[in-house]
CSV table of C-alpha atoms in Angstrom, one decimal:
chain,number,residue,atom,x,y,z
D,1,MET,CA,0.0,0.0,0.0
D,2,GLN,CA,1.2,3.4,-1.0
D,3,VAL,CA,-0.4,6.3,0.8
D,4,TRP,CA,-0.3,9.4,-1.2
D,5,ARG,CA,-1.5,12.1,1.2
D,6,ILE,CA,-4.5,13.3,3.2
D,7,TRP,CA,-5.9,16.7,2.4
D,8,LYS,CA,-8.1,18.5,4.9
D,9,SER,CA,-9.4,21.9,5.2
D,10,VAL,CA,-9.6,23.5,8.6
D,11,LEU,CA,-12.1,26.1,7.4
D,12,THR,CA,-14.6,23.6,6.2
D,13,ASN,CA,-14.7,19.9,7.0
D,14,SER,CA,-14.0,18.9,3.4
D,15,PHE,CA,-11.9,15.8,3.0
D,16,TRP,CA,-10.0,14.1,0.2
D,17,TYR,CA,-7.8,11.0,0.5
D,18,SER,CA,-6.1,9.0,-2.2
D,19,GLU,CA,-4.2,5.7,-2.0
D,20,LYS,CA,-2.8,3.1,-4.3
D,21,ILE,CA,-3.7,-0.4,-3.1
D,22,THR,CA,-1.8,-3.5,-4.5
D,23,LEU,CA,-3.7,-6.7,-4.3
D,24,ALA,CA,-2.0,-10.1,-4.0
D,25,PRO,CA,-2.4,-12.2,-7.1
D,26,PHE,CA,-5.8,-14.0,-7.5
D,27,PRO,CA,-6.5,-17.0,-9.6
D,28,ARG,CA,-8.8,-16.6,-12.7
D,29,GLY,CA,-12.4,-16.1,-11.6
D,30,PHE,CA,-14.4,-13.7,-9.4
D,31,HIS,CA,-13.3,-12.8,-5.9
D,32,LEU,CA,-14.9,-10.9,-3.1
D,33,ILE,CA,-12.6,-8.0,-1.9
D,34,THR,CA,-14.9,-5.9,0.3
D,35,ASP,CA,-13.0,-6.8,3.4
D,36,VAL,CA,-9.6,-6.0,1.9
D,37,ILE,CA,-10.8,-2.6,0.7
D,38,VAL,CA,-12.5,-1.7,4.0
D,39,ARG,CA,-9.4,-2.8,6.0
D,40,GLU,CA,-7.1,-0.7,3.9
D,41,LEU,CA,-9.2,2.4,4.1
D,42,PRO,CA,-10.1,3.3,7.8
D,43,GLN,CA,-10.6,6.8,6.5
D,44,ILE,CA,-14.1,5.8,5.4
D,45,ARG,CA,-15.1,5.8,9.0
D,46,LYS,CA,-14.3,9.5,9.3
D,47,LEU,CA,-16.8,10.7,6.8
D,48,GLU,CA,-20.3,11.9,7.6
D,49,VAL,CA,-21.2,11.9,3.9
D,50,GLY,CA,-19.0,11.1,0.8
D,51,THR,CA,-18.0,8.7,-1.8
D,52,LEU,CA,-15.3,6.0,-2.3
D,53,HIS,CA,-14.1,5.7,-5.9
D,54,LEU,CA,-12.1,2.5,-6.8
D,55,TRP,CA,-10.2,2.4,-10.1
D,56,LEU,CA,-8.5,-0.8,-11.3
D,57,GLN,CA,-5.5,0.2,-13.4
D,58,HIS,CA,-5.8,-2.8,-15.8
D,59,THR,CA,-7.6,-3.8,-19.0
D,60,SER,CA,-7.8,-7.6,-18.5
D,61,ALA,CA,-9.5,-7.6,-15.1
D,62,SER,CA,-12.6,-5.9,-13.7
D,63,LEU,CA,-14.4,-4.4,-10.7
D,64,THR,CA,-18.1,-5.1,-10.2
D,65,ILE,CA,-20.7,-5.4,-7.5
D,66,ASN,CA,-22.4,-8.8,-6.9
D,67,GLU,CA,-23.6,-11.2,-4.2
D,68,ASN,CA,-21.5,-11.4,-1.1
D,69,ALA,CA,-22.9,-14.6,0.3
D,70,ASP,CA,-23.1,-17.8,-1.8
D,71,PRO,CA,-19.8,-18.7,-3.6
D,72,SER,CA,-21.9,-20.4,-6.3
D,73,VAL,CA,-22.8,-17.0,-7.7
D,74,LYS,CA,-19.2,-16.3,-8.4
D,75,THR,CA,-18.6,-19.7,-10.0
D,76,ASP,CA,-21.6,-19.2,-12.3
D,77,LEU,CA,-20.5,-15.7,-13.2
D,78,GLU,CA,-17.2,-17.2,-14.4
D,79,SER,CA,-19.0,-20.0,-16.3
D,80,TRP,CA,-21.3,-17.6,-18.1
D,81,PHE,CA,-18.6,-15.2,-19.1
D,82,ASN,CA,-16.4,-18.1,-20.4
D,83,HIS,CA,-19.4,-19.5,-22.4
D,84,THR,CA,-20.3,-16.1,-23.8
D,85,VAL,CA,-16.8,-14.6,-24.5
D,86,ARG,CA,-15.3,-17.8,-26.0
D,87,GLU,CA,-11.5,-18.2,-26.2
D,88,ASP,CA,-11.8,-20.2,-29.4
D,89,SER,CA,-13.6,-17.4,-31.3
D,90,SER,CA,-12.2,-17.9,-34.8
D,91,TYR,CA,-12.5,-14.2,-35.7
D,92,PHE,CA,-10.1,-13.0,-33.0
D,93,THR,CA,-6.9,-11.5,-34.4
D,94,HIS,CA,-5.3,-10.3,-31.1
D,95,THR,CA,-4.0,-13.8,-30.1
D,96,TYR,CA,-0.3,-13.5,-29.5
D,97,GLU,CA,-0.6,-12.9,-25.8
D,98,GLY,CA,-2.5,-16.2,-25.3
D,99,SER,CA,-6.1,-17.3,-25.9
D,100,ASP,CA,-7.2,-15.9,-22.6
D,101,ASP,CA,-6.1,-12.4,-23.4
D,102,MET,CA,-8.6,-11.0,-25.9
D,103,PRO,CA,-11.6,-12.5,-23.9
D,104,ALA,CA,-10.1,-10.8,-20.8
D,105,HIS,CA,-10.1,-7.4,-22.5
D,106,ILE,CA,-13.8,-7.9,-23.6
D,107,LYS,CA,-14.8,-9.0,-20.0
D,108,SER,CA,-13.0,-6.0,-18.6
D,109,SER,CA,-15.1,-3.6,-20.7
D,110,LEU,CA,-18.3,-5.4,-20.2
D,111,LEU,CA,-17.9,-5.3,-16.4
D,112,GLY,CA,-15.9,-2.1,-16.1
D,113,CYS,CA,-12.8,-1.2,-14.1
D,114,GLU,CA,-14.4,1.1,-11.5
D,115,VAL,CA,-17.0,1.5,-8.8
D,116,THR,CA,-18.1,4.6,-6.8
D,117,ILE,CA,-19.8,3.7,-3.5
D,118,PRO,CA,-21.7,6.2,-1.4
D,119,ILE,CA,-20.5,6.7,2.2
D,120,HIS,CA,-22.9,7.8,5.0
D,121,GLN,CA,-22.1,8.1,8.7
D,122,GLY,CA,-18.7,6.3,8.4
D,123,LYS,CA,-20.0,3.3,6.4
D,124,LEU,CA,-20.1,2.2,2.8
D,125,GLN,CA,-23.7,2.2,1.7
D,126,LEU,CA,-23.6,-1.3,0.2
D,127,GLY,CA,-26.9,-3.2,0.2
D,128,THR,CA,-27.3,-6.2,2.4
D,129,TRP,CA,-26.2,-8.7,-0.3
D,130,GLN,CA,-23.7,-6.4,-2.1
D,131,GLY,CA,-20.0,-7.1,-2.2
D,132,ILE,CA,-17.1,-5.6,-4.1
D,133,VAL,CA,-15.9,-8.2,-6.6
D,134,LEU,CA,-12.6,-8.4,-8.5
D,135,GLY,CA,-12.9,-10.2,-11.8
D,136,GLU,CA,-9.5,-11.8,-12.7
D,137,HIS,CA,-9.8,-12.7,-16.4
D,138,ARG,CA,-6.3,-13.8,-17.1
D,139,ASN,CA,-4.9,-17.3,-16.3
D,140,GLN,CA,-1.9,-15.7,-14.7
D,141,GLY,CA,-2.9,-12.1,-13.9
D,142,GLY,CA,-0.4,-11.4,-11.2
D,143,SER,CA,-0.9,-8.7,-8.6
D,144,ARG,CA,-3.4,-5.9,-9.5
D,145,ARG,CA,-3.4,-2.2,-8.5
D,146,ILE,CA,-6.4,-0.1,-7.4
D,147,VAL,CA,-6.4,3.6,-7.0
D,148,ALA,CA,-8.8,4.5,-4.2
D,149,THR,CA,-10.1,8.1,-3.9
D,150,ILE,CA,-12.2,9.1,-0.9
D,151,GLN,CA,-13.9,12.5,-0.7
D,152,GLY,CA,-16.6,14.0,1.5
D,153,LEU,CA,-17.2,15.8,4.7
D,154,GLU,CA,-15.7,14.8,8.0
D,155,GLY,CA,-18.0,14.1,10.9
D,156,LYS,CA,-17.5,15.8,14.3
D,157,THR,CA,-17.1,12.7,16.5
D,158,ASP,CA,-14.6,10.3,14.9
R,1,MET,CA,-38.1,8.5,1.1
R,2,GLN,CA,-35.7,8.9,3.9
R,3,VAL,CA,-33.8,12.2,4.0
R,4,TRP,CA,-30.5,12.0,5.7
R,5,ARG,CA,-29.3,15.5,5.9
R,6,ILE,CA,-28.2,18.5,4.0
R,7,TRP,CA,-24.7,19.8,4.5
R,8,LYS,CA,-23.7,23.3,3.5
R,9,SER,CA,-20.8,25.5,4.1
R,10,VAL,CA,-21.4,29.2,4.7
R,11,LEU,CA,-17.7,30.0,3.9
R,12,THR,CA,-17.8,28.4,0.5
R,13,ASN,CA,-20.9,27.4,-1.5
R,14,SER,CA,-20.0,23.7,-1.3
R,15,PHE,CA,-23.0,21.4,-1.1
R,16,TRP,CA,-23.6,17.7,-0.2
R,17,TYR,CA,-26.9,16.0,0.0
R,18,SER,CA,-27.7,12.3,0.6
R,19,GLU,CA,-31.1,10.5,0.5
R,20,LYS,CA,-32.4,7.0,0.3
R,21,ILE,CA,-35.2,6.6,-2.2
R,22,THR,CA,-37.5,3.5,-2.1
R,23,LEU,CA,-39.0,2.7,-5.5
R,24,ALA,CA,-42.4,1.0,-5.8
R,25,PRO,CA,-42.2,-2.6,-7.1
R,26,PHE,CA,-41.7,-2.8,-10.9
R,27,PRO,CA,-42.5,-5.9,-13.1
R,28,ARG,CA,-39.6,-7.7,-14.7
R,29,GLY,CA,-38.2,-5.6,-17.5
R,30,PHE,CA,-36.7,-2.1,-18.2
R,31,HIS,CA,-38.4,1.0,-16.8
R,32,LEU,CA,-37.8,4.7,-17.2
R,33,ILE,CA,-37.4,6.4,-13.8
R,34,THR,CA,-36.0,9.8,-14.7
R,35,ASP,CA,-39.1,11.6,-13.6
R,36,VAL,CA,-39.3,9.8,-10.2
R,37,ILE,CA,-35.6,10.7,-9.5
R,38,VAL,CA,-36.0,14.3,-10.6
R,39,ARG,CA,-39.2,14.7,-8.5
R,40,GLU,CA,-37.6,13.3,-5.4
R,41,LEU,CA,-34.5,15.5,-5.7
R,42,PRO,CA,-35.4,19.2,-6.0
R,43,GLN,CA,-31.9,19.9,-4.6
R,44,ILE,CA,-30.5,19.3,-8.1
R,45,ARG,CA,-32.0,22.7,-9.0
R,46,LYS,CA,-29.8,24.5,-6.4
R,47,LEU,CA,-26.5,23.5,-8.0
R,48,GLU,CA,-24.5,25.7,-10.4
R,49,VAL,CA,-22.2,22.7,-11.1
R,50,GLY,CA,-22.0,19.2,-9.6
R,51,THR,CA,-22.9,15.6,-9.9
R,52,LEU,CA,-25.8,13.2,-9.0
R,53,HIS,CA,-24.7,9.7,-8.0
R,54,LEU,CA,-27.3,7.0,-7.9
R,55,TRP,CA,-26.5,3.7,-6.2
R,56,LEU,CA,-29.0,0.8,-6.4
R,57,GLN,CA,-28.5,-1.4,-3.3
R,58,HIS,CA,-29.3,-4.7,-5.0
R,59,THR,CA,-27.5,-7.5,-7.0
R,60,SER,CA,-30.4,-8.7,-9.1
R,61,ALA,CA,-31.5,-5.4,-10.7
R,62,SER,CA,-29.6,-2.6,-12.4
R,63,LEU,CA,-29.3,1.0,-13.3
R,64,THR,CA,-28.4,2.1,-16.9
R,65,ILE,CA,-28.9,4.9,-19.3
R,66,ASN,CA,-30.9,4.3,-22.5
R,67,GLU,CA,-33.5,5.8,-24.8
R,68,ASN,CA,-36.3,7.8,-23.1
R,69,ALA,CA,-38.7,7.9,-26.1
R,70,ASP,CA,-39.8,4.7,-27.8
R,71,PRO,CA,-41.0,1.9,-25.4
R,72,SER,CA,-39.9,-0.7,-28.0
R,73,VAL,CA,-36.3,0.0,-27.1
R,74,LYS,CA,-37.0,-1.2,-23.5
R,75,THR,CA,-38.9,-4.3,-24.8
R,76,ASP,CA,-36.0,-5.2,-27.1
R,77,LEU,CA,-33.5,-4.7,-24.3
R,78,GLU,CA,-35.4,-7.2,-22.2
R,79,SER,CA,-35.6,-9.7,-25.1
R,80,TRP,CA,-31.9,-9.5,-25.9
R,81,PHE,CA,-30.8,-10.0,-22.3
R,82,ASN,CA,-33.2,-12.9,-21.9
R,83,HIS,CA,-31.8,-14.5,-25.1
R,84,THR,CA,-28.2,-13.9,-24.1
R,85,VAL,CA,-28.3,-14.7,-20.4
R,86,ARG,CA,-30.5,-17.8,-20.6
R,87,GLU,CA,-32.4,-19.2,-17.6
R,88,ASP,CA,-32.0,-22.7,-18.8
R,89,SER,CA,-28.2,-22.6,-19.0
R,90,SER,CA,-27.3,-26.2,-17.9
R,91,TYR,CA,-24.0,-25.1,-16.2
R,92,PHE,CA,-25.7,-22.9,-13.6
R,93,THR,CA,-25.3,-24.2,-10.1
R,94,HIS,CA,-26.8,-21.3,-8.2
R,95,THR,CA,-30.4,-22.4,-8.9
R,96,TYR,CA,-32.2,-22.8,-5.5
R,97,GLU,CA,-33.6,-19.2,-5.6
R,98,GLY,CA,-35.4,-19.8,-8.9
R,99,SER,CA,-34.3,-20.0,-12.6
R,100,ASP,CA,-34.5,-16.2,-12.9
R,101,ASP,CA,-32.0,-15.5,-10.0
R,102,MET,CA,-28.6,-16.3,-11.4
R,103,PRO,CA,-29.4,-14.6,-14.8
R,104,ALA,CA,-30.5,-11.6,-12.7
R,105,HIS,CA,-27.1,-11.5,-11.0
R,106,ILE,CA,-25.3,-11.6,-14.3
R,107,LYS,CA,-27.5,-8.9,-15.9
R,108,SER,CA,-26.9,-6.7,-12.8
R,109,SER,CA,-23.1,-6.9,-13.3
R,110,LEU,CA,-23.3,-6.4,-17.1
R,111,LEU,CA,-25.4,-3.2,-16.7
R,112,GLY,CA,-24.1,-2.0,-13.3
R,113,CYS,CA,-25.9,-0.7,-10.3
R,114,GLU,CA,-24.9,2.9,-10.5
R,115,VAL,CA,-24.8,6.1,-12.6
R,116,THR,CA,-23.1,9.5,-12.0
R,117,ILE,CA,-24.8,12.3,-13.9
R,118,PRO,CA,-23.3,15.7,-14.3
R,119,ILE,CA,-25.3,18.8,-13.1
R,120,HIS,CA,-25.0,22.2,-14.7
R,121,GLN,CA,-27.1,25.3,-13.9
R,122,GLY,CA,-29.7,23.3,-11.9
R,123,LYS,CA,-30.2,20.6,-14.5
R,124,LEU,CA,-29.1,17.0,-15.1
R,125,GLN,CA,-27.0,17.1,-18.2
R,126,LEU,CA,-28.7,14.1,-19.9
R,127,GLY,CA,-28.6,14.1,-23.7
R,128,THR,CA,-31.9,14.7,-25.6
R,129,TRP,CA,-32.7,11.0,-25.8
R,130,GLN,CA,-31.1,9.8,-22.5
R,131,GLY,CA,-33.2,8.5,-19.7
R,132,ILE,CA,-32.4,6.8,-16.4
R,133,VAL,CA,-33.5,3.2,-16.6
R,134,LEU,CA,-34.1,0.6,-13.9
R,135,GLY,CA,-33.6,-3.0,-15.0
R,136,GLU,CA,-35.7,-5.3,-12.9
R,137,HIS,CA,-34.3,-8.7,-13.5
R,138,ARG,CA,-36.4,-10.8,-11.0
R,139,ASN,CA,-39.9,-12.0,-11.7
R,140,GLN,CA,-40.9,-10.7,-8.3
R,141,GLY,CA,-38.2,-8.2,-7.4
R,142,GLY,CA,-40.3,-6.2,-4.9
R,143,SER,CA,-39.4,-2.6,-4.0
R,144,ARG,CA,-35.9,-1.4,-4.7
R,145,ARG,CA,-33.7,1.1,-2.8
R,146,ILE,CA,-31.5,3.8,-4.4
R,147,VAL,CA,-29.0,5.9,-2.4
R,148,ALA,CA,-28.8,9.3,-4.1
R,149,THR,CA,-25.8,11.5,-3.4
R,150,ILE,CA,-25.7,15.1,-4.7
R,151,GLN,CA,-22.6,17.2,-4.5
R,152,GLY,CA,-21.4,20.4,-6.1
R,153,LEU,CA,-21.5,24.2,-5.7
R,154,GLU,CA,-24.7,26.1,-5.0
R,155,GLY,CA,-25.7,28.9,-7.3
R,156,LYS,CA,-26.4,32.4,-6.1
R,157,THR,CA,-29.9,32.8,-7.4
R,158,ASP,CA,-32.0,29.8,-6.5
I,1,MET,CA,-15.6,23.1,-27.3
I,2,GLN,CA,-17.9,25.1,-25.0
I,3,VAL,CA,-16.4,26.2,-21.8
I,4,TRP,CA,-19.0,26.7,-19.1
I,5,ARG,CA,-17.0,28.3,-16.3
I,6,ILE,CA,-14.3,27.6,-13.7
I,7,TRP,CA,-15.3,27.8,-10.1
I,8,LYS,CA,-12.6,28.3,-7.4
I,9,SER,CA,-12.6,29.1,-3.8
I,10,VAL,CA,-10.0,31.5,-2.4
I,11,LEU,CA,-10.6,30.3,1.1
I,12,THR,CA,-9.9,26.6,0.3
I,13,ASN,CA,-8.2,25.3,-2.8
I,14,SER,CA,-11.4,23.5,-3.9
I,15,PHE,CA,-11.8,23.4,-7.7
I,16,TRP,CA,-14.7,22.6,-10.1
I,17,TYR,CA,-14.6,22.8,-13.8
I,18,SER,CA,-17.2,21.8,-16.4
I,19,GLU,CA,-17.0,21.8,-20.2
I,20,LYS,CA,-18.9,20.3,-23.1
I,21,ILE,CA,-16.6,18.7,-25.7
I,22,THR,CA,-17.8,18.0,-29.2
I,23,LEU,CA,-16.0,15.1,-30.9
I,24,ALA,CA,-15.5,15.0,-34.7
I,25,PRO,CA,-17.5,12.1,-36.3
I,26,PHE,CA,-15.9,8.7,-36.0
I,27,PRO,CA,-16.6,5.6,-38.2
I,28,ARG,CA,-18.4,2.7,-36.6
I,29,GLY,CA,-16.0,0.8,-34.2
I,30,PHE,CA,-13.8,1.5,-31.2
I,31,HIS,CA,-11.5,4.6,-31.1
I,32,LEU,CA,-8.9,5.8,-28.6
I,33,ILE,CA,-9.7,9.3,-27.5
I,34,THR,CA,-7.3,9.8,-24.5
I,35,ASP,CA,-5.2,12.4,-26.3
I,36,VAL,CA,-8.2,14.4,-27.4
I,37,ILE,CA,-9.6,14.5,-23.9
I,38,VAL,CA,-6.2,15.4,-22.2
I,39,ARG,CA,-5.6,18.1,-24.8
I,40,GLU,CA,-9.0,19.7,-24.3
I,41,LEU,CA,-8.6,19.7,-20.5
I,42,PRO,CA,-5.4,21.3,-19.4
I,43,GLN,CA,-7.2,21.9,-16.0
I,44,ILE,CA,-6.3,18.4,-15.1
I,45,ARG,CA,-2.7,19.5,-14.6
I,46,LYS,CA,-3.7,22.0,-11.9
I,47,LEU,CA,-5.1,19.4,-9.5
I,48,GLU,CA,-3.2,17.8,-6.6
I,49,VAL,CA,-6.0,15.3,-6.1
I,50,GLY,CA,-9.4,14.9,-7.8
I,51,THR,CA,-11.5,13.2,-10.4
I,52,LEU,CA,-12.4,13.6,-14.1
I,53,HIS,CA,-15.9,12.5,-15.0
I,54,LEU,CA,-16.8,12.0,-18.6
I,55,TRP,CA,-20.4,11.7,-19.7
I,56,LEU,CA,-21.4,10.8,-23.3
I,57,GLN,CA,-24.8,12.4,-24.0
I,58,HIS,CA,-25.9,9.6,-26.3
I,59,THR,CA,-27.6,6.2,-26.2
I,60,SER,CA,-26.1,4.6,-29.3
I,61,ALA,CA,-22.4,5.1,-28.5
I,62,SER,CA,-20.4,4.3,-25.4
I,63,LEU,CA,-17.3,5.2,-23.3
I,64,THR,CA,-15.1,2.4,-22.0
I,65,ILE,CA,-11.6,1.8,-20.9
I,66,ASN,CA,-9.4,-0.7,-22.8
I,67,GLU,CA,-6.0,-1.3,-24.2
I,68,ASN,CA,-4.2,1.8,-25.7
I,69,ALA,CA,-1.5,-0.1,-27.7
I,70,ASP,CA,-2.4,-2.7,-30.2
I,71,PRO,CA,-5.1,-1.7,-32.7
I,72,SER,CA,-6.2,-5.4,-33.0
I,73,VAL,CA,-7.8,-5.2,-29.6
I,74,LYS,CA,-10.2,-2.5,-30.9
I,75,THR,CA,-10.9,-4.5,-34.0
I,76,ASP,CA,-11.7,-7.7,-32.0
I,77,LEU,CA,-13.9,-5.7,-29.6
I,78,GLU,CA,-15.9,-4.6,-32.6
I,79,SER,CA,-16.1,-8.2,-34.0
I,80,TRP,CA,-17.2,-9.7,-30.7
I,81,PHE,CA,-19.9,-7.1,-30.1
I,82,ASN,CA,-21.2,-7.5,-33.6
I,83,HIS,CA,-21.3,-11.3,-33.2
I,84,THR,CA,-23.0,-11.1,-29.8
I,85,VAL,CA,-25.5,-8.3,-30.4
I,86,ARG,CA,-26.6,-9.4,-33.9
I,87,GLU,CA,-28.3,-7.0,-36.2
I,88,ASP,CA,-30.5,-9.7,-37.7
I,89,SER,CA,-32.0,-10.8,-34.3
I,90,SER,CA,-35.5,-11.8,-35.4
I,91,TYR,CA,-37.1,-10.7,-32.1
I,92,PHE,CA,-36.2,-7.0,-32.4
I,93,THR,CA,-39.2,-4.7,-32.8
I,94,HIS,CA,-37.4,-1.4,-32.7
I,95,THR,CA,-36.2,-1.6,-36.4
I,96,TYR,CA,-37.4,1.6,-38.1
I,97,GLU,CA,-34.2,3.5,-37.5
I,98,GLY,CA,-32.1,0.9,-39.3
I,99,SER,CA,-30.8,-2.5,-38.4
I,100,ASP,CA,-27.8,-1.0,-36.6
I,101,ASP,CA,-29.9,1.1,-34.2
I,102,MET,CA,-31.2,-1.4,-31.6
I,103,PRO,CA,-27.9,-3.2,-31.4
I,104,ALA,CA,-26.3,0.2,-30.8
I,105,HIS,CA,-28.6,0.8,-27.8
I,106,ILE,CA,-27.7,-2.5,-26.3
I,107,LYS,CA,-24.0,-2.0,-26.7
I,108,SER,CA,-24.3,1.4,-25.2
I,109,SER,CA,-25.9,0.0,-22.0
I,110,LEU,CA,-23.4,-3.0,-21.9
I,111,LEU,CA,-20.4,-0.7,-22.1
I,112,GLY,CA,-21.9,2.4,-20.4
I,113,CYS,CA,-21.7,6.1,-21.3
I,114,GLU,CA,-19.4,7.4,-18.6
I,115,VAL,CA,-16.1,7.0,-16.9
I,116,THR,CA,-14.7,8.6,-13.7
I,117,ILE,CA,-10.9,8.7,-13.7
I,118,PRO,CA,-8.8,9.6,-10.6
I,119,ILE,CA,-6.4,12.5,-10.8
I,120,HIS,CA,-3.2,12.7,-8.7
I,121,GLN,CA,-0.4,15.3,-9.0
I,122,GLY,CA,-1.8,16.8,-12.2
I,123,LYS,CA,-2.2,13.5,-14.0
I,124,LEU,CA,-5.0,11.0,-14.9
I,125,GLN,CA,-4.2,7.8,-13.0
I,126,LEU,CA,-4.7,5.5,-16.0
I,127,GLY,CA,-2.7,2.3,-15.8
I,128,THR,CA,0.1,1.7,-18.3
I,129,TRP,CA,-2.1,0.1,-20.9
I,130,GLN,CA,-5.3,1.9,-20.2
I,131,GLY,CA,-6.8,4.3,-22.7
I,132,ILE,CA,-10.2,6.1,-22.9
I,133,VAL,CA,-12.2,4.5,-25.8
I,134,LEU,CA,-15.2,5.7,-27.6
I,135,GLY,CA,-17.5,3.0,-29.0
I,136,GLU,CA,-19.3,4.3,-32.0
I,137,HIS,CA,-22.1,1.8,-32.6
I,138,ARG,CA,-24.0,3.5,-35.5
I,139,ASN,CA,-23.0,3.3,-39.1
I,140,GLN,CA,-23.4,7.1,-39.4
I,141,GLY,CA,-23.2,8.3,-35.8
I,142,GLY,CA,-22.2,11.8,-36.6
I,143,SER,CA,-20.4,14.0,-34.0
I,144,ARG,CA,-20.8,13.1,-30.4
I,145,ARG,CA,-20.9,15.3,-27.2
I,146,ILE,CA,-19.1,14.6,-23.9
I,147,VAL,CA,-19.8,16.6,-20.7
I,148,ALA,CA,-16.5,16.7,-18.8
I,149,THR,CA,-16.5,17.6,-15.0
I,150,ILE,CA,-13.3,18.0,-13.1
I,151,GLN,CA,-13.3,18.4,-9.4
I,152,GLY,CA,-10.6,18.3,-6.7
I,153,LEU,CA,-8.0,20.3,-4.9
I,154,GLU,CA,-5.6,22.7,-6.6
I,155,GLY,CA,-1.9,22.2,-6.0
I,156,LYS,CA,0.3,25.0,-4.9
I,157,THR,CA,2.8,25.1,-7.7
I,158,ASP,CA,1.0,25.1,-11.0
């Protein structure tokens, strides 16, 4: 983790925070990372109101929101994407980085590389069943980097 | 509707507003909700510049932007998603919540659960044909909740 | 380009900027526009921390993030989307604007019409291989408009 800086105003209670988070390598598939993100960013607890923006700096992985409970949802997500974005598509021309590469680029654009989550009274306003999910679409994706940007208004009591 | 609070600064004209909106149940399919959102959020009119962030707190419905005019666009969206994310996919393992459940999770990630719309001179900067669309992907989805976060700078004249 | 206004606070270093960018017409397909965006928005360089939000005001084109290097990635993206969202789908009813119209609406919702990119020390925090990509999904889409909103904190030295 590379903390960039905390910016605060003493005149107002305006707050900005930015940090680059490096994730340990994940195997191909969908992985819940809510706990990792919340643990890395205790600054969320300071905010009365605000937003957390997460930006994955890659084009062959993705960030999405999906169910945080039953692991079969993540397995079926992986199955559906593999059936729908097929590695053996005969019309692919971008093939020299491996048969998993071009499908990974397509999945990354379908799912997106960012989420913006509202913050209220020190907590991410995720629904009961919502979790932050990393989609690793390469066979050997390696570690992945996320730029986290928190902004909002600081509360009085934290 | 549950209003959380309005935050203002008297030193600057910085503005934050956050509210949880509960939508009445919609049938399965795509539904235009621009008018509901604008009616619930008169605070948009106060802002000289800013953004409206909408966050749907669910993993089996979605928020997207699409045509606001011809209803056939919404019908065809529903048809395409049903043909492409098939309920009878033999490889699904997450089936105990009904055959519409796992496809709903996939559609939710494909379309996303959030939009951020720019505000200028008191108005959402939607294009002429753009509307805010709720995708209800369950047969009986029930009521859905959206966390709305408005931030920006207040104008002088409103 | 239509500059709306720059808002600054002298009490804090808070910064908002909003501009409407008109793109020259692109042929159908995926096109890298990072350079156009960065050239139009020198204000990015002023910010110590912040975000750039880009909003495409259309429902038959899209904004996404993908590889900035090999043009074959953009070609294969176009091929995959054409194979997956077929113009000859027999169940489409919204056909009077041409066979490319309804597929364009679907692609626009799959890919989205917006990106929010973090800014740090005067630079967009794109990963090494990330570029801003316009998806033009109509055969004759014409010029397209993007509302750009920059917000953040100004640095001391620019």
